PDB file of C-alpha atoms and ligand atoms in Angstrom:
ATOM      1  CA  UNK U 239      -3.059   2.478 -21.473  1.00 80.00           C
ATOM      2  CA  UNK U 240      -1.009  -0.673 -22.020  1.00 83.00           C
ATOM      3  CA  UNK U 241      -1.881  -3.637 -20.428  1.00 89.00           C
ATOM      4  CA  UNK U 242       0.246  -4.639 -17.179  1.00 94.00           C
ATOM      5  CA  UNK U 243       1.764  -8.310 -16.409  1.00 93.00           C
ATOM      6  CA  UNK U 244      -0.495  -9.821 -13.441  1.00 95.00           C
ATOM      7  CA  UNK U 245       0.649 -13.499 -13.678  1.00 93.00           C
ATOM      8  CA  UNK U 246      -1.809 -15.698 -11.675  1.00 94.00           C
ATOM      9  CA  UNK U 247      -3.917 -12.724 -10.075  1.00 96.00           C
ATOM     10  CA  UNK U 248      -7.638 -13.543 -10.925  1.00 95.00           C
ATOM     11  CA  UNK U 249      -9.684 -11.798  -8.233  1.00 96.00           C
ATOM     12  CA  UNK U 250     -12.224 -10.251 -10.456  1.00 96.00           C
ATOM     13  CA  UNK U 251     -12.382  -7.050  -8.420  1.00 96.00           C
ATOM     14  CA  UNK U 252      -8.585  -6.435  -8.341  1.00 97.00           C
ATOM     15  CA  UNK U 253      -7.865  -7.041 -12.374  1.00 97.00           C
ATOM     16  CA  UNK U 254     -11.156  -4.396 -12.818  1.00 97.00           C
ATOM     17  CA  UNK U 255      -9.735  -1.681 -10.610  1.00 98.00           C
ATOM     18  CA  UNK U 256      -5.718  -2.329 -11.860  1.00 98.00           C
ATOM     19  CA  UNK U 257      -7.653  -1.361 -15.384  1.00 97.00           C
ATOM     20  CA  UNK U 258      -9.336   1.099 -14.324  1.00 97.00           C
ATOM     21  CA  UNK U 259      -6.089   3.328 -12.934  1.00 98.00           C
ATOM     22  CA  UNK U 260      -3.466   4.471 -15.472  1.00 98.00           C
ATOM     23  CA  UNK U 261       0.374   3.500 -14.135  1.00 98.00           C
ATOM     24  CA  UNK U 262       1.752   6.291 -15.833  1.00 98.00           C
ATOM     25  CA  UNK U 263       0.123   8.976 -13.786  1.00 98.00           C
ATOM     26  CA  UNK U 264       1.975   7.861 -10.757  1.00 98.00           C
ATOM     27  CA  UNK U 265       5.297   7.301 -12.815  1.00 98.00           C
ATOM     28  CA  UNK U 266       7.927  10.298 -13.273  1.00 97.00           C
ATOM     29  CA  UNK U 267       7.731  11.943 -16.716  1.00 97.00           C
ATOM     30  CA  UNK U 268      11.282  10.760 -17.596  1.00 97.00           C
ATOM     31  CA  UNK U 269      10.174   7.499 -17.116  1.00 98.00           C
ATOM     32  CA  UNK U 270       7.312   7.443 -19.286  1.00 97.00           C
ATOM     33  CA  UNK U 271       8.390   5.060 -21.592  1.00 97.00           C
ATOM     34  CA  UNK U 272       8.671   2.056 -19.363  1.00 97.00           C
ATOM     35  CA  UNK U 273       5.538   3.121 -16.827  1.00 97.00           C
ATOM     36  CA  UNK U 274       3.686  -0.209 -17.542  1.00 97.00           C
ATOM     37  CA  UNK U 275       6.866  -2.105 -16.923  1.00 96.00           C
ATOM     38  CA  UNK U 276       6.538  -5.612 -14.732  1.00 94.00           C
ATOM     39  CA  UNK U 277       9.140  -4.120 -11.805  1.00 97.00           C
ATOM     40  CA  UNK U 278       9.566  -1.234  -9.546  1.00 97.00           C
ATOM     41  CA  UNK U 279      10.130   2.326 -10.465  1.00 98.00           C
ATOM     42  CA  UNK U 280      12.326   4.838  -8.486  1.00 97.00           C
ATOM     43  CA  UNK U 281       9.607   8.031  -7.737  1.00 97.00           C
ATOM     44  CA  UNK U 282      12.476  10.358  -6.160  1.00 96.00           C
ATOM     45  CA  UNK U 283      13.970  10.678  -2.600  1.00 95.00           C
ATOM     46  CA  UNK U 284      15.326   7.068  -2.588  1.00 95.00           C
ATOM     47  CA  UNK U 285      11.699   5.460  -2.284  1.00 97.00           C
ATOM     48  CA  UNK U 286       9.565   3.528  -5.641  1.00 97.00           C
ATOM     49  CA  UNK U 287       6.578   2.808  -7.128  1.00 98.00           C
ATOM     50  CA  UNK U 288       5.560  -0.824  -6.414  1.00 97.00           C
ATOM     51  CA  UNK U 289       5.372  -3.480  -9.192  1.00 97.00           C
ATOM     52  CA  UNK U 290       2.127  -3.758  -9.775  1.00 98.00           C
ATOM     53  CA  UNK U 291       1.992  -7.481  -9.544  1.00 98.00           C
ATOM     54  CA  UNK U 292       2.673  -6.779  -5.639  1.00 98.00           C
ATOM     55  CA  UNK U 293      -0.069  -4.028  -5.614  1.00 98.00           C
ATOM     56  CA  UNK U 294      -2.278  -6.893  -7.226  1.00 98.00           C
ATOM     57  CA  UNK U 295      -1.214  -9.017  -5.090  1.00 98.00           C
ATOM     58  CA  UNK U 296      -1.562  -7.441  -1.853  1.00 98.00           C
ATOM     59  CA  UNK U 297      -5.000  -5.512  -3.017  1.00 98.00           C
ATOM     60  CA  UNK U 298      -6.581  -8.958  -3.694  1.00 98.00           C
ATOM     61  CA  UNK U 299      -4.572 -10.963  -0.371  1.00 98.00           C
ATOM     62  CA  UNK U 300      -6.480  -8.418   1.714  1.00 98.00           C
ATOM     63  CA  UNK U 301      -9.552  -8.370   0.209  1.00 97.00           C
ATOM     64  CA  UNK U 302      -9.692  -4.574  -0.539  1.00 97.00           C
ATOM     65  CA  UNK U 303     -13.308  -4.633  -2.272  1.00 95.00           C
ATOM     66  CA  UNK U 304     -15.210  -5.785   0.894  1.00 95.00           C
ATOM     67  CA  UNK U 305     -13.665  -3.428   3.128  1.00 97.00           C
ATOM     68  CA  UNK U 306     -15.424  -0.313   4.618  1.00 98.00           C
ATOM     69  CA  UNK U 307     -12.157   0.690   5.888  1.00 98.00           C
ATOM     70  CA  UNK U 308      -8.541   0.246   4.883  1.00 98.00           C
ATOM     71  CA  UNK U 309      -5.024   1.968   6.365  1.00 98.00           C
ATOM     72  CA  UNK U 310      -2.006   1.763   3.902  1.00 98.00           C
ATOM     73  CA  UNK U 311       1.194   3.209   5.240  1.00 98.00           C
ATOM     74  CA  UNK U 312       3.838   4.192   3.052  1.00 98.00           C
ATOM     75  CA  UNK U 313       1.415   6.480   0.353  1.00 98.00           C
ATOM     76  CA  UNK U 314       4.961   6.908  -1.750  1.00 98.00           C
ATOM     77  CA  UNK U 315       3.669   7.506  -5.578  1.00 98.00           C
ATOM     78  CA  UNK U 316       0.050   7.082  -4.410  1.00 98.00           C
ATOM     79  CA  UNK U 317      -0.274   4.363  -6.750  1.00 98.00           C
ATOM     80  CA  UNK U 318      -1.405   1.506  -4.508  1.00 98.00           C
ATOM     81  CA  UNK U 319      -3.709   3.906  -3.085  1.00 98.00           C
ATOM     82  CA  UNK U 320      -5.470   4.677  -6.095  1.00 98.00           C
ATOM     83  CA  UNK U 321      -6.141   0.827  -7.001  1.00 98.00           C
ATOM     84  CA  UNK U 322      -7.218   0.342  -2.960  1.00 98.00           C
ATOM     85  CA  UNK U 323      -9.763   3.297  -3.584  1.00 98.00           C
ATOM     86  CA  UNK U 324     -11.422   1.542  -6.231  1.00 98.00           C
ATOM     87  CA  UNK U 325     -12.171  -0.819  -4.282  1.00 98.00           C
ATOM     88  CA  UNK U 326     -12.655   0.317  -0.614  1.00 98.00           C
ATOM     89  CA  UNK U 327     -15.076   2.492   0.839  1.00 98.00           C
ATOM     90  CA  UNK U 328     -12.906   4.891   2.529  1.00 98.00           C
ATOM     91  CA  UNK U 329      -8.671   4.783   2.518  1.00 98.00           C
ATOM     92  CA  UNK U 330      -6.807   6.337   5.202  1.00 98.00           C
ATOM     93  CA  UNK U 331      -2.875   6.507   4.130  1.00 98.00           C
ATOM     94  CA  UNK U 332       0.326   7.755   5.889  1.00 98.00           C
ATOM     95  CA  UNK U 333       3.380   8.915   4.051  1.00 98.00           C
ATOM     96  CA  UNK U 334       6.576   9.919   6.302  1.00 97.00           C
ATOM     97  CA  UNK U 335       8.261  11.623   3.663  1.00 97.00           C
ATOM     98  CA  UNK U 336       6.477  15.389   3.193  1.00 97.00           C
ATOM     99  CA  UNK U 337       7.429  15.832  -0.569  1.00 97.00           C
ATOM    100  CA  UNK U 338       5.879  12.020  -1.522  1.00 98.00           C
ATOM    101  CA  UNK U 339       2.677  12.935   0.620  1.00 98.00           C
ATOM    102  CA  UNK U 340       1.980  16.103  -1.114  1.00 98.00           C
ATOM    103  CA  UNK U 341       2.602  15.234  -4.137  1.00 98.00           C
ATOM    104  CA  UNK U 342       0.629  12.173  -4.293  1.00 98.00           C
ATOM    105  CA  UNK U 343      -2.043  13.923  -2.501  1.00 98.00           C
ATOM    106  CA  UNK U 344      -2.335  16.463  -5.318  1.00 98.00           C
ATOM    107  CA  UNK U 345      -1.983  13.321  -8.157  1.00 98.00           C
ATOM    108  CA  UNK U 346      -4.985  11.526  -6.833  1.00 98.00           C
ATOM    109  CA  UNK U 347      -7.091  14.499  -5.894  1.00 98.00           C
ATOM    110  CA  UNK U 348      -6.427  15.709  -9.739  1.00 98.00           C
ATOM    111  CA  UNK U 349      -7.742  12.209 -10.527  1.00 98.00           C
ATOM    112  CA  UNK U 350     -11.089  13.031  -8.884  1.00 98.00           C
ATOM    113  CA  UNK U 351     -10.810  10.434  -5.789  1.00 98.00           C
ATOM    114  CA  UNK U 352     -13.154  11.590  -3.037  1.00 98.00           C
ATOM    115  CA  UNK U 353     -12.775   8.965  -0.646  1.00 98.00           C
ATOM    116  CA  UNK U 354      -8.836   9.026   0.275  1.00 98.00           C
ATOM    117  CA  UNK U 355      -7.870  10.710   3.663  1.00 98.00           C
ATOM    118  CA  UNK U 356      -4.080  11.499   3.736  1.00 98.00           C
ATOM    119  CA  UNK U 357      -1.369  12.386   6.765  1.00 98.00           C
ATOM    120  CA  UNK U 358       1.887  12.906   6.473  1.00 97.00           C
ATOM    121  CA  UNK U 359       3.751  11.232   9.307  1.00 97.00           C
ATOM    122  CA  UNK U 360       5.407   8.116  10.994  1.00 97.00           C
ATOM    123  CA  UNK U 361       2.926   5.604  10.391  1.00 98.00           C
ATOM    124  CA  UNK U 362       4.348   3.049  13.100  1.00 98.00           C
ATOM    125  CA  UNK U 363       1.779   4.068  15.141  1.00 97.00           C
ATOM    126  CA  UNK U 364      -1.147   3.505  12.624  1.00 98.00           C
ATOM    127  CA  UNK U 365      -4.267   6.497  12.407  1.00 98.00           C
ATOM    128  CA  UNK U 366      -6.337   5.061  15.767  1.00 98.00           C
ATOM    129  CA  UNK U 367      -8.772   7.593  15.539  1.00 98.00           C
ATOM    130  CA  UNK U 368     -10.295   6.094  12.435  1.00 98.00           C
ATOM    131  CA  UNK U 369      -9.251   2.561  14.040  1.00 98.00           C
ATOM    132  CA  UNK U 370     -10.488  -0.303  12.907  1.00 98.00           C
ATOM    133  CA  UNK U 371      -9.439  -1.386   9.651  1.00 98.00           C
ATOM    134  CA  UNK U 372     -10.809  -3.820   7.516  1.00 98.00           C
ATOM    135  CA  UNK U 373      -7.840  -4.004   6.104  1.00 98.00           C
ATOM    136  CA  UNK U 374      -4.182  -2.872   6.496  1.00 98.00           C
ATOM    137  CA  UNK U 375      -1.469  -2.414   3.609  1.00 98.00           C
ATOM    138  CA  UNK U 376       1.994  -1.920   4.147  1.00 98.00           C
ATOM    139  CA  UNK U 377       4.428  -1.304   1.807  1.00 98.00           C
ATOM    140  CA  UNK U 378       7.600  -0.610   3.362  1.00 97.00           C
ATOM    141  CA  UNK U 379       9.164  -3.161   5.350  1.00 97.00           C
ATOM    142  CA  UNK U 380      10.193  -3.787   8.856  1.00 97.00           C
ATOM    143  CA  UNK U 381      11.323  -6.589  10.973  1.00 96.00           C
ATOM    144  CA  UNK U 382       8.349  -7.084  13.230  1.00 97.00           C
ATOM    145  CA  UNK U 383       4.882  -6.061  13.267  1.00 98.00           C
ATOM    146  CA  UNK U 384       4.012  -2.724  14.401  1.00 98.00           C
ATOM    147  CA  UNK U 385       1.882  -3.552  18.071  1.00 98.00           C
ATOM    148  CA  UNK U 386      -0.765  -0.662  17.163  1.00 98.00           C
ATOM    149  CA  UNK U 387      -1.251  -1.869  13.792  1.00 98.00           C
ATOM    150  CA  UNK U 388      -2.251  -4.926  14.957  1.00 98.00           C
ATOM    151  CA  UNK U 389      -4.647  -3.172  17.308  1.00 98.00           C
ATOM    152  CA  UNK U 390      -6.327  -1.559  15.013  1.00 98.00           C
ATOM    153  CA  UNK U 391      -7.001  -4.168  12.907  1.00 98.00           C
ATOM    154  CA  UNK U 392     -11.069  -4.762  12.971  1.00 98.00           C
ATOM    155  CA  UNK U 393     -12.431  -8.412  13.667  1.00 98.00           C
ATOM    156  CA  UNK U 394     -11.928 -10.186  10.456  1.00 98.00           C
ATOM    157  CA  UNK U 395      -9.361  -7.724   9.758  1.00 98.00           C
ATOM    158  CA  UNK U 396      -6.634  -8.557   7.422  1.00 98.00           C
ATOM    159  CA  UNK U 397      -3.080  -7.046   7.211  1.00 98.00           C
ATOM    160  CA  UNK U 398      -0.059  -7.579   4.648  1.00 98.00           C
ATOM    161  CA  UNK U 399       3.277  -6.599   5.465  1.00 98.00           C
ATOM    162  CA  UNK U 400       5.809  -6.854   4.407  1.00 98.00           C
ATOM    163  CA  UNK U 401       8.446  -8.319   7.200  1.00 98.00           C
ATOM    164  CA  UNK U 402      12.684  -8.566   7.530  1.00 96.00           C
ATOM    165  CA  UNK U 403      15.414  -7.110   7.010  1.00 90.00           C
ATOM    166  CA  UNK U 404      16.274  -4.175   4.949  1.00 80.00           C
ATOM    167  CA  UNK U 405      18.214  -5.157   1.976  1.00 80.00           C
ATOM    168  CA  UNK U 406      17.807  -8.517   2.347  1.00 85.00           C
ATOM    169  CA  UNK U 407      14.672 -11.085   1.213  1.00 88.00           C
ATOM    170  CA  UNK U 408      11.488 -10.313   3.110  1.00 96.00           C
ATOM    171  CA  UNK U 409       8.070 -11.608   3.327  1.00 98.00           C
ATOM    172  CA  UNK U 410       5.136 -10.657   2.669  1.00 98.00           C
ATOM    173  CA  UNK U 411       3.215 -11.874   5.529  1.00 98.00           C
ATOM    174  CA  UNK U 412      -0.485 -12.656   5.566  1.00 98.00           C
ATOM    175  CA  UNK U 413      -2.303 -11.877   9.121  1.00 98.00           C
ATOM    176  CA  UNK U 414      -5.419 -12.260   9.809  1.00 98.00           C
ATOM    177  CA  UNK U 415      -7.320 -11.587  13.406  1.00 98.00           C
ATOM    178  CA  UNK U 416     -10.270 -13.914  14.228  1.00 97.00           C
ATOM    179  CA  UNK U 417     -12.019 -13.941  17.074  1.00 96.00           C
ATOM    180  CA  UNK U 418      -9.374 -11.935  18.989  1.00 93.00           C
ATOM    181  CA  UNK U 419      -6.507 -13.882  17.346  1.00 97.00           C
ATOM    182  CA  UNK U 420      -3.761 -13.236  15.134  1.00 98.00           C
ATOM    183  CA  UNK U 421      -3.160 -15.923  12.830  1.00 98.00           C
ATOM    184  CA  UNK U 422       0.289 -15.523  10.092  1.00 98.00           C
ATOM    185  CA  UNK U 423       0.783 -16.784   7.005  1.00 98.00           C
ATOM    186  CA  UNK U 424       4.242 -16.313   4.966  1.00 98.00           C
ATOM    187  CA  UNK U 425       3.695 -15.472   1.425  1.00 97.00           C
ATOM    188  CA  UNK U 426       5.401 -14.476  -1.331  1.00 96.00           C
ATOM    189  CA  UNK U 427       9.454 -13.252  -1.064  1.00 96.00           C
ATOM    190  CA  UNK U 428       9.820  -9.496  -2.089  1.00 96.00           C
ATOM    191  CA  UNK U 429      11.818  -6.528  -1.534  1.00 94.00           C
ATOM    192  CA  UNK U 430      10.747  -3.212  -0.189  1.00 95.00           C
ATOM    193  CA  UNK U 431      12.097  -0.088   0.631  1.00 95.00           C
ATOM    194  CA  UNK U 432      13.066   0.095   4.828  1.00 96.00           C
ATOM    195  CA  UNK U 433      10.024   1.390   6.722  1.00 97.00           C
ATOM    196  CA  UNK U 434      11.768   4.305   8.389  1.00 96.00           C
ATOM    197  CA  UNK U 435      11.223   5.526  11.956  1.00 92.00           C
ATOM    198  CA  UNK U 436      12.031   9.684  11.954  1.00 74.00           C
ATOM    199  CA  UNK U 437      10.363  12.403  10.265  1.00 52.00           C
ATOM    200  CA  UNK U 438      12.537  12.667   6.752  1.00 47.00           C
ATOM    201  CA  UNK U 439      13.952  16.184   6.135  1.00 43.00           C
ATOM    202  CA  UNK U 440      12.927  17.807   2.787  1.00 41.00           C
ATOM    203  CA  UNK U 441      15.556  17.567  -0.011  1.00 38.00           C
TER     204      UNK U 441
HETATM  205  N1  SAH D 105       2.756   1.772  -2.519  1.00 69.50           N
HETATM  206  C1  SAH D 105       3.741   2.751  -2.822  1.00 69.50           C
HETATM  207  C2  SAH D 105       5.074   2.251  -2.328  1.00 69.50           C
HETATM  208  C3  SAH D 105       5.993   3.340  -1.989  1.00 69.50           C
HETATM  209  S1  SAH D 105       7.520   2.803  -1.289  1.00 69.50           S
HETATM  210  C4  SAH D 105       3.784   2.980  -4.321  1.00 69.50           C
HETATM  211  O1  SAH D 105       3.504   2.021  -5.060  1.00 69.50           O
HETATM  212  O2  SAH D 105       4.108   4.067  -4.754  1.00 69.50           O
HETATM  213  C5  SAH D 105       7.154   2.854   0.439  1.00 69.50           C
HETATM  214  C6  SAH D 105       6.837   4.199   1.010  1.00 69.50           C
HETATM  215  O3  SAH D 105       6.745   4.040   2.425  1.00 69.50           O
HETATM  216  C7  SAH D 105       7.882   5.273   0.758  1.00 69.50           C
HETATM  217  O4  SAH D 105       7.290   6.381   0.133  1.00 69.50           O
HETATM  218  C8  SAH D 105       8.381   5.611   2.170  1.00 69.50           C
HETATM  219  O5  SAH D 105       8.715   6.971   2.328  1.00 69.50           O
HETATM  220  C9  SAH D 105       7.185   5.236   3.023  1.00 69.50           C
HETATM  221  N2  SAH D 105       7.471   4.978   4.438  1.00 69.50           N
HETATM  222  C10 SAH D 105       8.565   4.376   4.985  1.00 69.50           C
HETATM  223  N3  SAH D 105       8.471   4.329   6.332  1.00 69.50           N
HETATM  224  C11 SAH D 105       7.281   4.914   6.657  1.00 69.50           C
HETATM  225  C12 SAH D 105       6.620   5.184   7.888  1.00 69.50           C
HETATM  226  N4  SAH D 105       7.151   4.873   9.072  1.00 69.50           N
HETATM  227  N5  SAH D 105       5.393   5.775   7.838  1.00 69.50           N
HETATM  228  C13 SAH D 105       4.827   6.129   6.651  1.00 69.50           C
HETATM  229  N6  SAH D 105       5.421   5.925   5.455  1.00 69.50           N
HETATM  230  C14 SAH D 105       6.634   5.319   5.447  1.00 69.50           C
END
């Protein structure tokens, strides 16, 4: 396994589990060649595999190794969820598209990982049985803050996300709940995929 491009992350935890899961298993086969590449991948059915600088990134932002519990919506390769179970005690994740969830259900079960819990559905609304989450990962972005996300964020919680447009610049924004309180803090600019709203029909 090559190794990837992380620029300034130094979190310890994060660089050990980014080692620890191979890129290319989460990267089509006619893309092989370029799976440790600094940038996004397309993964099929107009949705991509995160660069994994921003999977870095947002692993380490949110402090996935001292979390019990962490939701990540938008499972798409399953890539992100593999570095978050590392690190995490338990990962709940929701993928809207069927094909995506499946598939990287069977990738990371194939990969041994016992502690990922998958649904395939609109995450808007979060999982709130499972409710609260250390931490919350979103990769697919949206103009505003889902409300029950922010619900089911634990005390201490943190959430990235991120927020704007489709298309255009977004943010990925910070947001932390102390003491009852949600505090924001605009990071880095990126570009996500639109987090969608209806069930996506099978192509
Ligand atoms: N972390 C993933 C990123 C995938 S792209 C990876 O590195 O592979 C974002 C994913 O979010 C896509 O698969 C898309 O289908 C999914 N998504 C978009 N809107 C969603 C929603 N409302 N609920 C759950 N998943 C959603």
């Amino acid at each position: 396994m090559k190794e990837l491009f992380l620029r300034e992350i130094n979190d310890q935890n994060t660089l050990k589990a980014m080692k620890a899961v191979d890129r290319k298993h989460f990267v089509p086969e006619k893309l092989q060649a370029i799976a440790y590449s600094d940038s996004a991948l397309p993964i099929g059915q107009g949705q991509s595999i995160s660069q994994p600088y921003i999977v870095a990134y947002m692993t380490s932002t949110v402090k996935a190794g001292d979390c019990r519990k962490v939701l990540e919506i938008g499972t798409g390769s399953g890539y992100q969820t593999a570095i978050l179970a590392e690190l995490a005690r338990e990962v709940f994740t929701i993928e809207i598209i069927h094909n995506l969830g499946i598939k990287a259900k069977s990738t990371l079960e194939r990969l041994g990982y016992k502690n990922i819990h998958f649904k395939i559905a609109d995450g808007y609304k979060g999982w709130k049985e499972m409710a609260p989450f250390d931490a919350i990962v979103v990769t697919a972005a949206i103009q505003d803050t889902p409300p029950d996300l922010l619900d089911q964020l634990a005390e201490n919680g943190r959430m990235i996300i991120p927020l704007g447009a489709a298309g255009n610049t977004q943010y990925l924004v910070l947001i932390e709940k102390k003491t009852g309180r949600f505090s924001y803090k605009r990071k880095l600019a990126v570009r996500f995929v639109p987090f969608t709203r209806t069930e996506s029909e099978d192509k």
